[in-house]
Amino acid sequence: MGHASRDSNPTLDPVLNKFEDLGLSGPLLQGLEQAGYETPTPIQAQSIPEILDGNDVLGAAQTGTGKTAAFALPILQIMWEDDQERREPSNRRGGRPGRRPIRTLVLSPTRELSAQIEANFRIYGKKTRLRSTVIFGGVNQNPQVRELQSGVDTLVATPGRLLDLVSQGFVDLKDVEILVLDEADHMLDMGFLPDVKRILKLLPRDRQNLLFSATMPGPIRKLADEILVDPITIQIAPQKPTVERIEQSICFVAQADKPRLLNHFIETKATGSTLVFTRTKHGADAVARRLVKAGVKAAAIHGNKTQANRVRTLNKFKNDELDVLVATDVAARGIDIDGIQTVINYDTPNTPEAYVHRIGRTGRAGREGETVMFCGGHETKFFIAIEREIKLQIPVATGLPGCQPRPLQDPGSGDKSNSRSGGRSGGGGRSRSSSDHQGGSGSGGSKPGGGRRRGRAAGSVSGRGSTVGRKSAGGEASKSGGGSKNGRGRGGRPSSR
């Protein structure tokens, strides 16, 4: 199927620059107001109307763009409207009278991110009486089972724990109407794709599918092609990390000299709470051990730690009982701490997106922030890709032990070192530029039936008509009007339902 595409635009349609213009109900608007939300981010302004129309959506967006609200708000709106149509719980489809069936399933790769997503569902839907819960591994399943048995509208889950509880008969997915795959690329990185495909086979074919991913590697594109029906593709440009309050620098250093450099930087340059990123779990543990041995209050957090250990470590870091937190990229996703003042990339991130995500952990809430990247010879290619993507030359740190003025030669190649200009003594330069907006397949791999498709009544936001062109069978782009895809009106259900 062809994909209709839409790219983000810093200048939003003036008709859609308020949440009330997006077709959200009073209870949701009240929840947003209490949570301090004022205006929609680009991905929210573009995704919410499409999801309300019942379209499948492929969203290319990073953490920090507001994508959780972009899918949670319209999902809550859809379920709230359905509840208005059948107010009595005994009239609900599926399950015994009075028990809520799971209507929305959100899959996410990590425990922290899953918990954060579910918390947002509760915040936004506070006034709707809709229920949600989250399930993930590493903790006792009994409290999660009790929540499920009481009935929930939205289930947020990591793939492994979901399959575990399904196999025990505690989760029934036969009534799922909306599926969300969040951070799909990280589910791929963590090896969850086979589990995701098993879950898809447990879902009704007739459903709406939403897939969000910061990057679109081949396997994710293939998955999208398998499960999305005539989707709208919404692309939000990566937020540029060069915000005014973040001072960035890079240190070209031999891998063997990184431990000494890290100790020196933390002792003499780092201020306040410090977050150190490593590429691997083993590396995180090794770095944390060396820091503790040097007298630094530090600890590591990664996927091999138990949930209780991770929560305990995070709380210590938030309460200033730890000076340094060492983390992998995946473990850090879902962590929301405003007071981080220094971010150290002990290992150069291997993608520009990871760099943006890492350094965006500092300089929040109007505070100053500092980041430094340690780049070994074998990591030069990653550093070059980062500078190319952010379109900025990161200043070189000087006056630090082992720090060289230019990239080191990759020991595994015959390339010559690249020349670089020097930077500020003992640290980096402040890099400034304006940032972008923040903010089942059935067995055999066949596509689902396309899910519910909703149209909007005249006078609602949908009355403006879609600005997204779709490819017709003849190959020409056609404008969709106020009606919904497949001719289904809003609130109407597919005949198979």
Short mmCIF file of C-alpha atoms in Angstrom, two decimals, residues 67-374:
data_model
loop_
_atom_site.label_atom_id
_atom_site.label_comp_id
_atom_site.label_asym_id
_atom_site.label_seq_id
_atom_site.Cartn_x
_atom_site.Cartn_y
_atom_site.Cartn_z
CA LYS A 67 4.53 11.72 20.69
CA THR A 68 3.01 10.00 23.73
CA ALA A 69 0.29 12.63 23.88
CA ALA A 70 0.06 12.45 20.08
CA PHE A 71 -1.35 8.93 20.29
CA ALA A 72 -2.73 8.83 23.86
CA LEU A 73 -5.08 11.81 23.47
CA PRO A 74 -6.94 10.63 20.36
CA ILE A 75 -7.11 7.07 21.73
CA LEU A 76 -8.68 8.35 24.95
CA GLN A 77 -11.06 10.48 22.90
CA ILE A 78 -12.16 7.48 20.82
CA MET A 79 -12.76 5.28 23.87
CA TRP A 80 -14.51 8.08 25.78
CA GLU A 81 -16.89 8.65 22.88
CA ASP A 82 -17.63 4.93 22.71
CA ASP A 83 -18.45 4.95 26.42
CA GLN A 84 -20.90 7.79 25.91
CA GLU A 85 -22.71 5.65 23.35
CA ARG A 86 -23.01 2.69 25.69
CA ARG A 87 -23.01 4.12 29.16
CA GLU A 88 -23.92 0.93 30.96
CA PRO A 89 -20.89 -1.33 31.58
CA SER A 90 -23.09 -4.38 30.93
CA ASN A 91 -23.48 -3.21 27.33
CA ARG A 92 -19.79 -3.45 26.61
CA ARG A 93 -18.66 -5.92 24.01
CA GLY A 94 -16.74 -8.94 25.22
CA GLY A 95 -16.07 -10.16 28.72
CA ARG A 96 -18.66 -10.71 31.41
CA PRO A 97 -21.21 -7.93 32.12
CA GLY A 98 -19.57 -5.00 33.85
CA ARG A 99 -16.00 -6.00 33.07
CA ARG A 100 -13.91 -3.78 30.82
CA PRO A 101 -12.25 -5.49 27.85
CA ILE A 102 -8.81 -4.32 26.74
CA ARG A 103 -9.52 -1.99 23.82
CA THR A 104 -6.08 -0.42 23.38
CA LEU A 105 -2.73 -2.21 23.55
CA VAL A 106 0.50 -0.19 23.69
CA LEU A 107 3.79 -2.07 23.32
CA SER A 108 7.02 -0.43 24.42
CA PRO A 109 10.58 -1.76 24.86
CA THR A 110 11.48 -0.87 28.45
CA ARG A 111 9.95 -0.89 31.89
CA GLU A 112 10.63 2.78 32.50
CA LEU A 113 9.13 3.92 29.22
CA SER A 114 6.09 1.68 29.68
CA ALA A 115 5.46 3.11 33.14
CA GLN A 116 5.82 6.65 31.82
CA ILE A 117 3.39 6.04 28.95
CA GLU A 118 0.78 4.55 31.27
CA ALA A 119 1.19 7.43 33.70
CA ASN A 120 0.48 9.84 30.85
CA PHE A 121 -2.69 7.94 29.92
CA ARG A 122 -3.86 8.35 33.52
CA ILE A 123 -2.99 12.04 33.61
CA TYR A 124 -4.68 12.91 30.33
CA GLY A 125 -7.72 10.73 31.03
CA LYS A 126 -8.18 11.72 34.66
CA LYS A 127 -11.66 13.12 33.99
CA THR A 128 -12.86 10.35 31.66
CA ARG A 129 -13.25 7.36 34.02
CA LEU A 130 -11.20 5.30 31.58
CA ARG A 131 -8.85 2.80 33.21
CA SER A 132 -5.31 1.82 32.26
CA THR A 133 -2.54 -0.32 33.68
CA VAL A 134 1.03 -1.29 32.87
CA ILE A 135 2.72 -4.69 32.94
CA PHE A 136 6.45 -5.45 32.66
CA GLY A 137 8.93 -8.03 33.83
CA GLY A 138 11.38 -7.92 36.70
CA VAL A 139 8.69 -7.51 39.36
CA ASN A 140 6.07 -9.72 41.00
CA GLN A 141 3.24 -10.31 38.56
CA ASN A 142 0.46 -10.63 41.17
CA PRO A 143 -0.34 -6.90 41.52
CA GLN A 144 -0.40 -6.62 37.73
CA VAL A 145 -2.77 -9.59 37.46
CA ARG A 146 -5.13 -8.04 40.03
CA GLU A 147 -5.27 -4.84 37.98
CA LEU A 148 -6.02 -6.81 34.83
CA GLN A 149 -8.76 -8.81 36.53
CA SER A 150 -10.48 -5.61 37.62
CA GLY A 151 -10.75 -4.62 33.95
CA VAL A 152 -8.82 -1.98 31.99
CA ASP A 153 -9.43 -0.08 28.76
CA THR A 154 -5.75 0.50 27.94
CA LEU A 155 -2.91 -1.94 28.56
CA VAL A 156 0.69 -0.74 28.25
CA ALA A 157 3.14 -3.62 28.18
CA THR A 158 6.60 -4.86 27.40
CA PRO A 159 6.40 -7.78 24.95
CA GLY A 160 7.92 -10.46 27.19
CA ARG A 161 5.67 -9.96 30.21
CA LEU A 162 2.61 -9.64 27.96
CA LEU A 163 3.25 -13.01 26.32
CA ASP A 164 3.92 -14.53 29.73
CA LEU A 165 0.57 -13.38 31.14
CA VAL A 166 -1.25 -14.32 27.94
CA SER A 167 0.12 -17.86 28.24
CA GLN A 168 -1.18 -18.01 31.83
CA GLY A 169 -4.64 -16.90 30.75
CA PHE A 170 -4.54 -13.54 32.53
CA VAL A 171 -4.70 -11.35 29.39
CA ASP A 172 -7.39 -11.52 26.72
CA LEU A 173 -6.60 -9.56 23.55
CA LYS A 174 -9.64 -10.49 21.48
CA ASP A 175 -11.28 -7.05 21.88
CA VAL A 176 -8.25 -4.88 21.03
CA GLU A 177 -9.30 -2.16 18.60
CA ILE A 178 -6.15 -0.01 18.60
CA LEU A 179 -2.52 -1.19 18.64
CA VAL A 180 0.41 1.14 19.31
CA LEU A 181 4.03 0.11 18.77
CA ASP A 182 6.17 2.77 20.44
CA GLU A 183 9.96 3.05 20.07
CA ALA A 184 9.81 0.29 17.46
CA ASP A 185 13.48 0.67 16.53
CA HIS A 186 14.53 0.04 20.12
CA MET A 187 12.30 -3.01 20.29
CA LEU A 188 14.27 -4.23 17.30
CA ASP A 189 17.59 -3.40 18.99
CA MET A 190 16.55 -5.33 22.10
CA GLY A 191 15.52 -8.41 20.13
CA PHE A 192 11.78 -8.07 20.73
CA LEU A 193 10.69 -8.24 17.09
CA PRO A 194 9.88 -12.00 17.20
CA ASP A 195 7.78 -11.43 20.34
CA VAL A 196 5.98 -8.53 18.66
CA LYS A 197 5.10 -10.73 15.70
CA ARG A 198 3.76 -13.41 18.05
CA ILE A 199 1.58 -10.79 19.73
CA LEU A 200 0.25 -9.56 16.38
CA LYS A 201 -1.13 -13.03 15.69
CA LEU A 202 -3.16 -12.85 18.91
CA LEU A 203 -4.96 -9.64 17.93
CA PRO A 204 -8.13 -9.14 15.89
CA ARG A 205 -7.38 -8.46 12.24
CA ASP A 206 -9.82 -5.56 12.24
CA ARG A 207 -8.02 -2.85 14.20
CA GLN A 208 -6.28 0.52 13.93
CA ASN A 209 -2.46 0.43 14.00
CA LEU A 210 -0.06 3.18 15.10
CA LEU A 211 3.71 2.70 14.82
CA PHE A 212 6.23 5.23 16.15
CA SER A 213 9.99 5.00 15.71
CA ALA A 214 12.87 7.48 15.88
CA THR A 215 14.63 5.69 13.02
CA MET A 216 13.33 3.47 10.24
CA PRO A 217 15.77 0.57 9.67
CA GLY A 218 14.83 -2.09 7.13
CA PRO A 219 13.15 -4.54 9.54
CA ILE A 220 10.95 -1.77 10.96
CA ARG A 221 9.91 -0.63 7.48
CA LYS A 222 9.08 -4.24 6.64
CA LEU A 223 7.03 -4.57 9.82
CA ALA A 224 5.20 -1.34 8.99
CA ASP A 225 4.41 -2.64 5.51
CA GLU A 226 3.04 -5.85 7.02
CA ILE A 227 0.70 -4.34 9.60
CA LEU A 228 -0.22 -0.80 8.48
CA VAL A 229 -3.05 -0.32 6.00
CA ASP A 230 -2.75 2.75 3.75
CA PRO A 231 -1.03 4.68 6.56
CA ILE A 232 -0.39 8.36 6.98
CA THR A 233 3.36 8.91 7.45
CA ILE A 234 4.21 11.80 9.75
CA GLN A 235 7.86 12.79 9.91
CA ILE A 236 9.09 15.12 12.64
CA ALA A 237 12.61 16.40 12.09
CA PRO A 238 15.00 15.52 14.94
CA GLN A 239 15.21 18.24 17.50
CA LYS A 240 18.55 19.98 17.10
CA PRO A 241 20.62 19.56 20.24
CA THR A 242 22.37 22.90 19.94
CA VAL A 243 20.12 24.73 22.35
CA GLU A 244 21.41 27.92 23.89
CA ARG A 245 21.88 26.62 27.40
CA ILE A 246 23.91 23.51 26.51
CA GLU A 247 27.67 23.85 26.20
CA GLN A 248 29.01 21.06 23.99
CA SER A 249 32.55 19.82 23.50
CA ILE A 250 34.43 16.82 22.16
CA CYS A 251 37.65 15.18 23.29
CA PHE A 252 39.58 12.98 20.85
CA VAL A 253 41.18 10.36 23.08
CA ALA A 254 42.61 6.86 22.84
CA GLN A 255 40.24 4.24 24.22
CA ALA A 256 42.78 3.21 26.85
CA ASP A 257 42.94 6.78 28.17
CA LYS A 258 39.19 7.20 28.64
CA PRO A 259 39.05 5.96 32.29
CA ARG A 260 41.69 8.47 33.42
CA LEU A 261 40.03 11.24 31.42
CA LEU A 262 36.63 10.47 32.94
CA ASN A 263 37.95 10.58 36.50
CA HIS A 264 39.73 13.88 35.81
CA PHE A 265 36.69 15.46 34.16
CA ILE A 266 34.34 14.47 36.98
CA GLU A 267 36.77 15.70 39.64
CA THR A 268 37.62 19.02 38.00
CA LYS A 269 34.99 19.97 35.41
CA ALA A 270 31.64 18.29 36.04
CA THR A 271 29.11 20.24 38.05
CA GLY A 272 26.04 18.89 39.81
CA SER A 273 24.30 15.68 38.83
CA THR A 274 26.18 13.90 36.05
CA LEU A 275 24.89 11.31 33.58
CA VAL A 276 27.48 9.11 31.83
CA PHE A 277 26.46 7.15 28.73
CA THR A 278 28.09 3.91 27.64
CA ARG A 279 27.28 1.72 24.67
CA THR A 280 26.99 -1.60 26.53
CA LYS A 281 25.70 -2.96 29.83
CA HIS A 282 29.11 -4.43 30.64
CA GLY A 283 30.70 -1.06 29.93
CA ALA A 284 28.25 0.69 32.25
CA ASP A 285 29.10 -1.66 35.11
CA ALA A 286 32.84 -1.32 34.50
CA VAL A 287 32.71 2.49 34.43
CA ALA A 288 30.60 2.63 37.59
CA ARG A 289 32.97 0.27 39.44
CA ARG A 290 36.00 2.39 38.53
CA LEU A 291 34.27 5.56 39.67
CA VAL A 292 33.24 4.04 42.99
CA LYS A 293 36.81 2.80 43.49
CA ALA A 294 37.98 6.38 42.91
CA GLY A 295 35.67 7.63 45.64
CA VAL A 296 32.83 8.89 43.44
CA LYS A 297 29.23 8.21 44.49
CA ALA A 298 28.15 6.41 41.31
CA ALA A 299 25.94 3.55 40.15
CA ALA A 300 24.94 1.93 36.87
CA ILE A 301 21.51 1.34 35.39
CA HIS A 302 20.77 -1.00 32.49
CA GLY A 303 18.47 -3.78 31.34
CA ASN A 304 20.17 -6.54 33.32
CA LYS A 305 19.37 -4.83 36.61
CA THR A 306 16.15 -5.82 38.37
CA GLN A 307 13.30 -3.35 38.33
CA ALA A 308 13.64 -2.83 42.08
CA ASN A 309 17.35 -2.07 41.66
CA ARG A 310 16.69 0.38 38.84
CA VAL A 311 13.99 2.23 40.76
CA ARG A 312 16.17 2.39 43.86
CA THR A 313 19.15 3.71 41.86
CA LEU A 314 17.05 6.32 40.07
CA ASN A 315 15.56 7.54 43.34
CA LYS A 316 19.02 7.90 44.85
CA PHE A 317 20.14 9.91 41.83
CA LYS A 318 17.06 12.14 41.97
CA ASN A 319 17.58 12.70 45.70
CA ASP A 320 21.26 13.64 45.22
CA GLU A 321 22.48 10.53 47.05
CA LEU A 322 24.46 9.71 43.89
CA ASP A 323 26.62 12.19 42.00
CA VAL A 324 26.97 10.11 38.84
CA LEU A 325 24.57 7.77 37.06
CA VAL A 326 26.05 5.52 34.36
CA ALA A 327 23.49 4.31 31.81
CA THR A 328 23.00 2.67 28.45
CA ASP A 329 20.84 4.38 25.85
CA VAL A 330 17.99 1.91 26.20
CA ALA A 331 17.93 2.07 30.01
CA ALA A 332 17.86 5.88 29.91
CA ARG A 333 14.74 6.00 27.74
CA GLY A 334 11.78 6.97 29.86
CA ILE A 335 13.95 8.60 32.55
CA ASP A 336 12.66 12.12 33.16
CA ILE A 337 14.97 14.12 35.45
CA ASP A 338 15.23 17.88 35.07
CA GLY A 339 18.22 18.51 37.35
CA ILE A 340 20.99 16.85 35.30
CA GLN A 341 23.75 19.41 34.72
CA THR A 342 26.44 17.38 32.94
CA VAL A 343 26.19 14.65 30.30
CA ILE A 344 29.33 12.68 29.42
CA ASN A 345 29.35 10.49 26.33
CA TYR A 346 31.98 8.00 27.48
CA ASP A 347 31.35 6.08 24.27
CA THR A 348 30.58 8.13 21.19
CA PRO A 349 26.96 7.37 20.23
CA ASN A 350 26.74 5.40 17.01
CA THR A 351 23.85 7.43 15.58
CA PRO A 352 23.07 11.16 15.47
CA GLU A 353 19.67 10.38 16.99
CA ALA A 354 21.30 8.81 20.03
CA TYR A 355 23.51 11.90 20.45
CA VAL A 356 20.49 14.20 20.33
CA HIS A 357 18.69 12.06 22.85
CA ARG A 358 21.66 11.88 25.21
CA ILE A 359 22.58 15.54 25.41
CA GLY A 360 18.93 16.55 25.62
CA ARG A 361 19.02 15.18 29.15
CA THR A 362 20.65 18.39 30.35
CA GLY A 363 19.83 22.07 29.93
CA ARG A 364 16.20 21.48 30.89
CA ALA A 365 13.73 23.76 32.64
CA GLY A 366 15.80 26.87 31.90
CA ARG A 367 18.98 25.52 33.49
CA GLU A 368 22.49 25.62 32.08
CA GLY A 369 23.93 22.31 30.89
CA GLU A 370 27.25 20.90 29.72
CA THR A 371 28.05 17.89 27.55
CA VAL A 372 31.33 16.31 26.48
CA MET A 373 31.92 13.44 24.08
CA PHE A 374 34.92 11.11 24.32
#
